[in-house]
């Protein structure tokens, strides 16, 4: 009863400004409880806002299916790498575009859910071969980009891509009742100096890597085509 009386008088005094009971300690206690309650509500609200913001950032940064980087965030990472080339002694960047050979046949034969499982598994394989400074992003469909922005991994990017190619080709993928294998084709572009960069370098680099991928496809698939920028 005493606690209830203290709470009622404190809340009444705080909200109305009218002293219900002339007992200052009770008023102070009620004011303290009300203030603490309001503060706690605000803390919970702010924490909820931060959680919502983190979820939104995650959606913007990552592809929802594969958890590779999103296409929009890839552009951010690629432009950051280009900026480093222009403004530091780091003068090497390697970009690789790859896709799944005959991906449509997998969807047609085993269903789109099997295709989704395949894309997620391939992303995991790629991530296992990358250093923390590198990343893989999904352009869309079955097409991905590997960004070798770490100087040391960029030096051996072709070897890393070959390891990824072999790992994918040797894996038996499982989706529901189906088991199947597949291969990927890769197009690599090497940027060796700032002088190589065009006026719109990010778009130009991706276009050049895509041309290398097209050449790899024409050579029989399950292969790698590596070219220098502006070759």
XYZ file of C-alpha atoms in Angstrom:
231
model
C 0.000 0.000 0.000
C 2.778 2.401 0.912
C 4.527 1.781 -2.395
C 1.295 2.276 -4.309
C 0.583 5.525 -2.468
C 4.077 6.803 -3.153
C 3.767 5.964 -6.848
C 0.316 7.605 -7.204
C 1.326 10.786 -5.408
C 4.587 11.039 -7.274
C 2.979 10.571 -10.672
C 0.192 13.009 -9.827
C 2.629 15.667 -8.633
C 4.889 15.217 -11.641
C 2.180 15.270 -14.303
C -0.145 17.904 -12.807
C 2.174 20.056 -10.774
C -0.318 19.837 -7.931
C 0.994 18.500 -4.646
C -1.539 15.806 -3.665
C 0.135 14.908 -0.390
C 2.543 17.228 1.356
C 5.197 14.575 1.773
C 8.281 15.670 -0.211
C 10.118 12.304 0.044
C 7.123 10.578 -1.497
C 6.970 13.161 -4.280
C 10.666 12.717 -5.000
C 10.255 8.965 -5.163
C 7.294 9.215 -7.504
C 9.146 11.669 -9.739
C 12.155 9.385 -9.791
C 10.033 6.382 -10.778
C 8.267 8.322 -13.539
C 11.536 9.736 -14.887
C 13.213 6.324 -14.790
C 10.236 4.740 -16.563
C 10.282 7.347 -19.323
C 14.058 6.979 -19.703
C 13.742 3.198 -19.954
C 11.016 3.493 -22.608
C 13.256 5.826 -24.614
C 16.208 3.440 -24.320
C 14.087 0.550 -25.578
C 12.799 2.694 -28.450
C 16.305 3.800 -29.465
C 17.581 0.224 -29.266
C 14.750 -0.852 -31.542
C 15.654 1.870 -34.025
C 19.287 0.733 -34.063
C 18.209 -2.871 -34.669
C 15.967 -1.787 -37.540
C 18.817 0.252 -38.992
C 21.219 -2.702 -38.772
C 18.678 -4.915 -40.549
C 18.221 -2.311 -43.276
C 21.979 -1.909 -43.717
C 22.357 -5.670 -43.963
C 19.681 -5.823 -46.668
C 21.410 -3.054 -48.616
C 24.863 -4.621 -48.250
C 24.073 -8.282 -48.880
C 22.201 -10.356 -51.408
C 19.302 -11.958 -49.529
C 19.771 -15.413 -51.080
C 23.534 -16.030 -51.073
C 24.730 -13.486 -48.487
C 27.334 -12.330 -50.994
C 27.624 -8.561 -51.235
C 24.834 -6.835 -53.122
C 25.449 -5.258 -56.513
C 25.033 -1.743 -55.108
C 27.526 -2.351 -52.298
C 29.973 -3.927 -54.766
C 30.044 -0.582 -56.564
C 30.968 1.089 -53.278
C 33.788 -1.416 -52.644
C 35.054 -1.178 -56.218
C 35.133 2.615 -56.143
C 36.992 2.491 -52.818
C 39.606 0.214 -54.406
C 39.921 2.531 -57.402
C 40.345 5.500 -55.049
C 43.213 3.696 -53.302
C 44.953 3.108 -56.621
C 44.661 6.784 -57.468
C 45.751 8.070 -54.073
C 48.342 5.619 -52.748
C 51.271 3.455 -53.757
C 48.954 0.454 -54.186
C 48.855 -0.093 -57.923
C 47.216 -3.447 -58.414
C 43.559 -4.450 -58.547
C 42.022 -7.606 -59.996
C 38.349 -8.103 -60.789
C 36.847 -11.444 -61.769
C 33.354 -12.070 -63.129
C 32.086 -15.649 -63.208
C 28.851 -17.509 -63.751
C 27.529 -21.067 -63.614
C 27.802 -23.096 -66.801
C 24.422 -24.327 -68.045
C 22.631 -22.929 -65.004
C 19.299 -22.909 -66.837
C 19.516 -26.684 -67.300
C 19.918 -27.145 -63.535
C 16.815 -25.057 -62.866
C 14.870 -26.900 -65.571
C 15.943 -30.381 -64.482
C 15.945 -30.040 -60.690
C 13.826 -26.961 -59.943
C 14.608 -23.381 -58.978
C 15.021 -24.291 -55.309
C 17.929 -26.546 -56.305
C 19.392 -23.661 -58.270
C 19.138 -21.469 -55.182
C 20.944 -24.078 -53.074
C 23.664 -24.282 -55.715
C 24.226 -20.517 -55.726
C 24.497 -20.438 -51.929
C 26.969 -23.328 -51.903
C 29.099 -21.781 -54.630
C 29.229 -18.516 -52.675
C 30.465 -20.407 -49.618
C 33.167 -22.132 -51.680
C 34.379 -18.803 -53.047
C 34.449 -17.164 -49.616
C 36.665 -19.942 -48.247
C 39.357 -19.030 -50.771
C 39.342 -15.263 -50.206
C 41.361 -13.159 -47.804
C 39.572 -10.728 -45.430
C 40.417 -7.826 -47.742
C 38.692 -9.397 -50.743
C 34.998 -9.960 -51.397
C 32.454 -11.693 -53.595
C 29.258 -10.026 -54.780
C 26.234 -11.197 -56.720
C 25.515 -9.206 -59.866
C 22.250 -11.005 -60.487
C 21.011 -14.408 -61.547
C 23.975 -16.795 -61.547
C 26.588 -14.094 -62.201
C 29.063 -13.050 -59.501
C 32.041 -10.742 -59.087
C 35.182 -11.389 -57.060
C 37.064 -8.253 -56.058
C 40.730 -8.799 -55.218
C 41.512 -5.457 -53.604
C 44.091 -6.837 -51.188
C 47.494 -6.271 -52.814
C 48.980 -9.644 -51.899
C 45.980 -11.685 -53.030
C 45.745 -9.596 -56.208
C 49.262 -10.755 -57.081
C 48.097 -14.386 -57.058
C 44.478 -13.827 -58.118
C 44.738 -16.156 -61.133
C 45.930 -19.012 -58.918
C 43.128 -18.368 -56.407
C 40.507 -18.345 -59.165
C 41.901 -21.621 -60.495
C 41.558 -23.146 -57.024
C 37.947 -21.932 -56.885
C 37.247 -23.348 -60.351
C 38.619 -26.738 -59.347
C 36.769 -26.757 -56.026
C 33.424 -26.061 -57.701
C 34.005 -28.617 -60.456
C 34.896 -31.350 -57.946
C 31.947 -30.745 -55.584
C 28.809 -32.872 -55.630
C 25.931 -30.558 -54.743
C 22.835 -31.799 -52.928
C 19.390 -30.246 -52.965
C 16.442 -32.197 -51.565
C 16.495 -35.568 -53.339
C 18.804 -34.401 -56.107
C 22.578 -34.615 -56.434
C 24.397 -32.963 -59.293
C 27.643 -31.317 -60.301
C 28.424 -28.194 -62.256
C 31.241 -25.963 -63.443
C 31.845 -22.242 -63.709
C 33.581 -19.992 -66.209
C 35.675 -16.996 -65.155
C 36.795 -13.733 -66.730
C 39.624 -11.836 -65.042
C 40.801 -8.288 -65.641
C 44.060 -6.941 -64.175
C 44.420 -3.226 -63.397
C 48.106 -2.501 -62.933
C 48.330 1.264 -62.637
C 46.360 4.464 -62.235
C 47.165 5.379 -65.827
C 45.050 2.448 -67.030
C 41.848 3.840 -65.537
C 39.176 5.303 -67.788
C 36.878 8.242 -67.048
C 34.233 5.896 -65.600
C 36.560 3.160 -64.315
C 34.101 1.064 -62.272
C 31.721 0.518 -65.189
C 34.594 0.058 -67.632
C 36.358 -2.523 -65.441
C 33.200 -4.623 -65.045
C 32.525 -4.434 -68.782
C 36.066 -5.581 -69.549
C 35.801 -8.481 -67.087
C 32.471 -9.437 -68.655
C 34.132 -9.555 -72.076
C 36.792 -11.866 -70.635
C 34.020 -14.105 -69.252
C 32.353 -14.224 -72.652
C 35.654 -15.338 -74.182
C 36.014 -18.042 -71.501
C 32.531 -19.297 -72.386
C 33.402 -19.423 -76.074
C 36.510 -21.480 -75.288
C 34.387 -24.335 -73.981
C 33.295 -23.307 -70.451
C 34.799 -24.473 -67.142
C 37.768 -22.291 -67.954
C 39.436 -18.982 -67.118
C 40.236 -16.081 -69.402
C 42.581 -13.462 -67.953
C 43.329 -10.167 -69.682
C 44.982 -6.872 -68.864
C 42.852 -3.768 -68.633
C 42.528 -2.138 -72.092
C 44.268 -5.070 -73.826
